[in-house]
Amino acid sequence: GDCPVLLLEPQRTNLFRNSVTFAGMSHFNITNEVVSITSPDGNTSGVKKLTSTDTNQPRMEEVLTPTTLDSNYYWSVFVKKDTARYVGLSHFSESGNNCIFDLDNGTVIYDNGSLPAKIKAFTNGWYRISKGVYLPNGLSASSWKFHLCNESSVFSGVVGESAFVYGFQIEEGSYATSYIPTRGQSATRAADDIERLTNLSTDGIAN
């Protein structure tokens, strides 16, 4: 039979300061409601229901410019369909980096930018969606956005559609790693150590 494979992860920092509560994020043409449904890691708190109130870019976003530029970053969030079939991620001012996901089929239906968008299925209808972006030196602004959108444009939504979200993450690297919860400040997960087996279990969810 096949040999088992152990996934070892590098050290990573979730730069998003409030991944559990989403405190401080801006909301545009969208409402934010705390709901009691089970999250991907089994918690019954921390899940938000987002509902669009206008067709013009219903979204939530975090303004955050990393101290290290000339580097690749990935941002990710867990999402579950309520009535919204399509959701998206985009970045400003690297505005060419945006993508659309289909929550009915669990697929990426549009992806623009140098680093790929990805979607991975979890239990109970949850997906983790992610998108990479290269941030150059001299970056003028940096906003990380989650959209309720339609299938044609990440910047256009459908009034009244909603989705559940949980666990936003922004990390330096060329791919997304396991979720690192944060509560008021960024948090770092140490690299997995196969010799000492010191970090084979993490406070979060596998990527």
PDB file of N, CA and C in Angstrom, residues 86-137:
ATOM      1  N   TYR A  86     -21.724  32.850  -5.465  1.00  0.00           N
ATOM      2  CA  TYR A  86     -20.414  33.335  -5.905  1.00  0.00           C
ATOM      3  C   TYR A  86     -19.822  34.303  -4.885  1.00  0.00           C
ATOM      4  N   VAL A  87     -18.544  34.105  -4.585  1.00  0.00           N
ATOM      5  CA  VAL A  87     -17.795  35.008  -3.724  1.00  0.00           C
ATOM      6  C   VAL A  87     -16.445  35.260  -4.385  1.00  0.00           C
ATOM      7  N   GLY A  88     -15.771  36.317  -3.926  1.00  0.00           N
ATOM      8  CA  GLY A  88     -14.495  36.642  -4.558  1.00  0.00           C
ATOM      9  C   GLY A  88     -13.500  37.250  -3.593  1.00  0.00           C
ATOM     10  N   LEU A  89     -12.251  37.303  -4.038  1.00  0.00           N
ATOM     11  CA  LEU A  89     -11.172  37.979  -3.329  1.00  0.00           C
ATOM     12  C   LEU A  89     -10.511  38.957  -4.286  1.00  0.00           C
ATOM     13  N   SER A  90     -10.099  40.107  -3.759  1.00  0.00           N
ATOM     14  CA  SER A  90      -9.335  41.050  -4.583  1.00  0.00           C
ATOM     15  C   SER A  90      -8.378  41.825  -3.690  1.00  0.00           C
ATOM     16  N   HIS A  91      -7.395  42.471  -4.324  1.00  0.00           N
ATOM     17  CA  HIS A  91      -6.430  43.291  -3.601  1.00  0.00           C
ATOM     18  C   HIS A  91      -6.296  44.646  -4.265  1.00  0.00           C
ATOM     19  N   PHE A  92      -6.203  45.686  -3.454  1.00  0.00           N
ATOM     20  CA  PHE A  92      -5.920  47.046  -3.920  1.00  0.00           C
ATOM     21  C   PHE A  92      -4.709  47.546  -3.133  1.00  0.00           C
ATOM     22  N   SER A  93      -3.654  48.063  -3.767  1.00  0.00           N
ATOM     23  CA  SER A  93      -3.675  48.667  -5.078  1.00  0.00           C
ATOM     24  C   SER A  93      -3.193  47.738  -6.196  1.00  0.00           C
ATOM     25  N   GLU A  94      -2.839  46.516  -5.861  1.00  0.00           N
ATOM     26  CA  GLU A  94      -2.506  45.558  -6.911  1.00  0.00           C
ATOM     27  C   GLU A  94      -3.825  45.009  -7.467  1.00  0.00           C
ATOM     28  N   SER A  95      -4.582  45.896  -8.136  1.00  0.00           N
ATOM     29  CA  SER A  95      -5.980  45.624  -8.472  1.00  0.00           C
ATOM     30  C   SER A  95      -6.146  44.566  -9.555  1.00  0.00           C
ATOM     31  N   GLY A  96      -5.076  44.207 -10.244  1.00  0.00           N
ATOM     32  CA  GLY A  96      -5.182  43.131 -11.221  1.00  0.00           C
ATOM     33  C   GLY A  96      -5.317  41.761 -10.592  1.00  0.00           C
ATOM     34  N   ASN A  97      -5.181  41.692  -9.291  1.00  0.00           N
ATOM     35  CA  ASN A  97      -5.272  40.407  -8.590  1.00  0.00           C
ATOM     36  C   ASN A  97      -6.671  40.250  -8.001  1.00  0.00           C
ATOM     37  N   ASN A  98      -7.522  39.495  -8.695  1.00  0.00           N
ATOM     38  CA  ASN A  98      -8.862  39.225  -8.192  1.00  0.00           C
ATOM     39  C   ASN A  98      -9.353  37.897  -8.758  1.00  0.00           C
ATOM     40  N   CYS A  99     -10.337  37.323  -8.092  1.00  0.00           N
ATOM     41  CA  CYS A  99     -10.793  35.994  -8.478  1.00  0.00           C
ATOM     42  C   CYS A  99     -12.225  35.780  -7.988  1.00  0.00           C
ATOM     43  N   ILE A 100     -12.902  34.801  -8.601  1.00  0.00           N
ATOM     44  CA  ILE A 100     -14.275  34.459  -8.260  1.00  0.00           C
ATOM     45  C   ILE A 100     -14.357  32.952  -8.021  1.00  0.00           C
ATOM     46  N   PHE A 101     -15.107  32.569  -6.969  1.00  0.00           N
ATOM     47  CA  PHE A 101     -15.293  31.173  -6.605  1.00  0.00           C
ATOM     48  C   PHE A 101     -16.771  30.803  -6.704  1.00  0.00           C
ATOM     49  N   ASP A 102     -17.037  29.573  -7.139  1.00  0.00           N
ATOM     50  CA  ASP A 102     -18.382  29.025  -7.224  1.00  0.00           C
ATOM     51  C   ASP A 102     -18.576  28.065  -6.052  1.00  0.00           C
ATOM     52  N   LEU A 103     -19.448  28.439  -5.102  1.00  0.00           N
ATOM     53  CA  LEU A 103     -19.642  27.630  -3.900  1.00  0.00           C
ATOM     54  C   LEU A 103     -20.570  26.451  -4.129  1.00  0.00           C
ATOM     55  N   ASP A 104     -21.269  26.416  -5.248  1.00  0.00           N
ATOM     56  CA  ASP A 104     -22.068  25.234  -5.570  1.00  0.00           C
ATOM     57  C   ASP A 104     -21.183  24.089  -6.044  1.00  0.00           C
ATOM     58  N   ASN A 105     -20.197  24.430  -6.855  1.00  0.00           N
ATOM     59  CA  ASN A 105     -19.338  23.408  -7.455  1.00  0.00           C
ATOM     60  C   ASN A 105     -17.961  23.300  -6.799  1.00  0.00           C
ATOM     61  N   GLY A 106     -17.633  24.252  -5.906  1.00  0.00           N
ATOM     62  CA  GLY A 106     -16.327  24.216  -5.262  1.00  0.00           C
ATOM     63  C   GLY A 106     -15.185  24.456  -6.226  1.00  0.00           C
ATOM     64  N   THR A 107     -15.352  25.440  -7.109  1.00  0.00           N
ATOM     65  CA  THR A 107     -14.355  25.688  -8.155  1.00  0.00           C
ATOM     66  C   THR A 107     -13.991  27.168  -8.234  1.00  0.00           C
ATOM     67  N   VAL A 108     -12.831  27.431  -8.798  1.00  0.00           N
ATOM     68  CA  VAL A 108     -12.421  28.786  -9.173  1.00  0.00           C
ATOM     69  C   VAL A 108     -12.900  29.009 -10.601  1.00  0.00           C
ATOM     70  N   ILE A 109     -13.748  30.020 -10.823  1.00  0.00           N
ATOM     71  CA  ILE A 109     -14.271  30.243 -12.168  1.00  0.00           C
ATOM     72  C   ILE A 109     -13.616  31.436 -12.855  1.00  0.00           C
ATOM     73  N   TYR A 110     -12.898  32.250 -12.097  1.00  0.00           N
ATOM     74  CA  TYR A 110     -12.141  33.360 -12.692  1.00  0.00           C
ATOM     75  C   TYR A 110     -10.943  33.627 -11.812  1.00  0.00           C
ATOM     76  N   ASP A 111      -9.781  33.839 -12.440  1.00  0.00           N
ATOM     77  CA  ASP A 111      -8.562  34.077 -11.672  1.00  0.00           C
ATOM     78  C   ASP A 111      -7.625  34.958 -12.475  1.00  0.00           C
ATOM     79  N   ASN A 112      -7.308  36.128 -11.936  1.00  0.00           N
ATOM     80  CA  ASN A 112      -6.418  37.061 -12.614  1.00  0.00           C
ATOM     81  C   ASN A 112      -5.284  37.434 -11.660  1.00  0.00           C
ATOM     82  N   GLY A 113      -4.051  37.362 -12.140  1.00  0.00           N
ATOM     83  CA  GLY A 113      -2.903  37.683 -11.312  1.00  0.00           C
ATOM     84  C   GLY A 113      -1.820  36.636 -11.452  1.00  0.00           C
ATOM     85  N   SER A 114      -0.646  36.931 -10.915  1.00  0.00           N
ATOM     86  CA  SER A 114       0.514  36.065 -11.116  1.00  0.00           C
ATOM     87  C   SER A 114       0.495  34.828 -10.231  1.00  0.00           C
ATOM     88  N   LEU A 115      -0.197  34.880  -9.093  1.00  0.00           N
ATOM     89  CA  LEU A 115      -0.266  33.736  -8.185  1.00  0.00           C
ATOM     90  C   LEU A 115      -1.689  33.195  -8.168  1.00  0.00           C
ATOM     91  N   PRO A 116      -1.860  31.877  -8.130  1.00  0.00           N
ATOM     92  CA  PRO A 116      -3.185  31.297  -8.363  1.00  0.00           C
ATOM     93  C   PRO A 116      -4.133  31.424  -7.178  1.00  0.00           C
ATOM     94  N   ALA A 117      -5.431  31.484  -7.504  1.00  0.00           N
ATOM     95  CA  ALA A 117      -6.494  31.330  -6.512  1.00  0.00           C
ATOM     96  C   ALA A 117      -6.733  29.840  -6.290  1.00  0.00           C
ATOM     97  N   LYS A 118      -7.135  29.482  -5.062  1.00  0.00           N
ATOM     98  CA  LYS A 118      -7.364  28.078  -4.728  1.00  0.00           C
ATOM     99  C   LYS A 118      -8.606  27.960  -3.853  1.00  0.00           C
ATOM    100  N   ILE A 119      -9.254  26.806  -3.937  1.00  0.00           N
ATOM    101  CA  ILE A 119     -10.404  26.510  -3.083  1.00  0.00           C
ATOM    102  C   ILE A 119     -10.281  25.069  -2.616  1.00  0.00           C
ATOM    103  N   LYS A 120     -10.521  24.856  -1.318  1.00  0.00           N
ATOM    104  CA  LYS A 120     -10.406  23.515  -0.750  1.00  0.00           C
ATOM    105  C   LYS A 120     -11.630  23.230   0.105  1.00  0.00           C
ATOM    106  N   ALA A 121     -12.228  22.069  -0.088  1.00  0.00           N
ATOM    107  CA  ALA A 121     -13.436  21.689   0.642  1.00  0.00           C
ATOM    108  C   ALA A 121     -13.107  21.209   2.051  1.00  0.00           C
ATOM    109  N   PHE A 122     -13.945  21.620   3.008  1.00  0.00           N
ATOM    110  CA  PHE A 122     -13.895  21.134   4.381  1.00  0.00           C
ATOM    111  C   PHE A 122     -15.251  20.513   4.710  1.00  0.00           C
ATOM    112  N   THR A 123     -15.476  20.153   5.956  1.00  0.00           N
ATOM    113  CA  THR A 123     -16.720  19.499   6.339  1.00  0.00           C
ATOM    114  C   THR A 123     -17.884  20.485   6.404  1.00  0.00           C
ATOM    115  N   ASN A 124     -19.095  19.951   6.342  1.00  0.00           N
ATOM    116  CA  ASN A 124     -20.329  20.706   6.550  1.00  0.00           C
ATOM    117  C   ASN A 124     -20.500  21.890   5.610  1.00  0.00           C
ATOM    118  N   GLY A 125     -20.037  21.727   4.377  1.00  0.00           N
ATOM    119  CA  GLY A 125     -20.255  22.759   3.374  1.00  0.00           C
ATOM    120  C   GLY A 125     -19.282  23.913   3.393  1.00  0.00           C
ATOM    121  N   TRP A 126     -18.275  23.869   4.244  1.00  0.00           N
ATOM    122  CA  TRP A 126     -17.269  24.931   4.306  1.00  0.00           C
ATOM    123  C   TRP A 126     -16.198  24.736   3.236  1.00  0.00           C
ATOM    124  N   TYR A 127     -15.709  25.858   2.734  1.00  0.00           N
ATOM    125  CA  TYR A 127     -14.541  25.888   1.851  1.00  0.00           C
ATOM    126  C   TYR A 127     -13.534  26.874   2.411  1.00  0.00           C
ATOM    127  N   ARG A 128     -12.266  26.628   2.112  1.00  0.00           N
ATOM    128  CA  ARG A 128     -11.253  27.655   2.349  1.00  0.00           C
ATOM    129  C   ARG A 128     -10.810  28.186   0.992  1.00  0.00           C
ATOM    130  N   ILE A 129     -10.994  29.487   0.795  1.00  0.00           N
ATOM    131  CA  ILE A 129     -10.590  30.112  -0.459  1.00  0.00           C
ATOM    132  C   ILE A 129      -9.350  30.959  -0.208  1.00  0.00           C
ATOM    133  N   SER A 130      -8.486  31.038  -1.203  1.00  0.00           N
ATOM    134  CA  SER A 130      -7.255  31.799  -1.025  1.00  0.00           C
ATOM    135  C   SER A 130      -6.805  32.374  -2.364  1.00  0.00           C
ATOM    136  N   LYS A 131      -6.011  33.435  -2.274  1.00  0.00           N
ATOM    137  CA  LYS A 131      -5.474  34.090  -3.462  1.00  0.00           C
ATOM    138  C   LYS A 131      -4.115  34.684  -3.138  1.00  0.00           C
ATOM    139  N   GLY A 132      -3.164  34.529  -4.039  1.00  0.00           N
ATOM    140  CA  GLY A 132      -1.833  35.073  -3.854  1.00  0.00           C
ATOM    141  C   GLY A 132      -1.646  36.386  -4.589  1.00  0.00           C
ATOM    142  N   VAL A 133      -0.731  37.197  -4.071  1.00  0.00           N
ATOM    143  CA  VAL A 133      -0.414  38.481  -4.700  1.00  0.00           C
ATOM    144  C   VAL A 133       1.049  38.817  -4.423  1.00  0.00           C
ATOM    145  N   TYR A 134       1.704  39.382  -5.414  1.00  0.00           N
ATOM    146  CA  TYR A 134       3.051  39.905  -5.230  1.00  0.00           C
ATOM    147  C   TYR A 134       2.945  41.381  -4.874  1.00  0.00           C
ATOM    148  N   LEU A 135       3.576  41.783  -3.770  1.00  0.00           N
ATOM    149  CA  LEU A 135       3.556  43.180  -3.334  1.00  0.00           C
ATOM    150  C   LEU A 135       4.919  43.807  -3.607  1.00  0.00           C
ATOM    151  N   PRO A 136       4.972  44.772  -4.524  1.00  0.00           N
ATOM    152  CA  PRO A 136       6.257  45.356  -4.906  1.00  0.00           C
ATOM    153  C   PRO A 136       6.721  46.426  -3.916  1.00  0.00           C
ATOM    154  N   ASN A 137       7.989  46.761  -4.002  1.00  0.00           N
ATOM    155  CA  ASN A 137       8.493  47.920  -3.271  1.00  0.00           C
ATOM    156  C   ASN A 137       7.762  49.171  -3.751  1.00  0.00           C
TER     157      ASN A 137
END
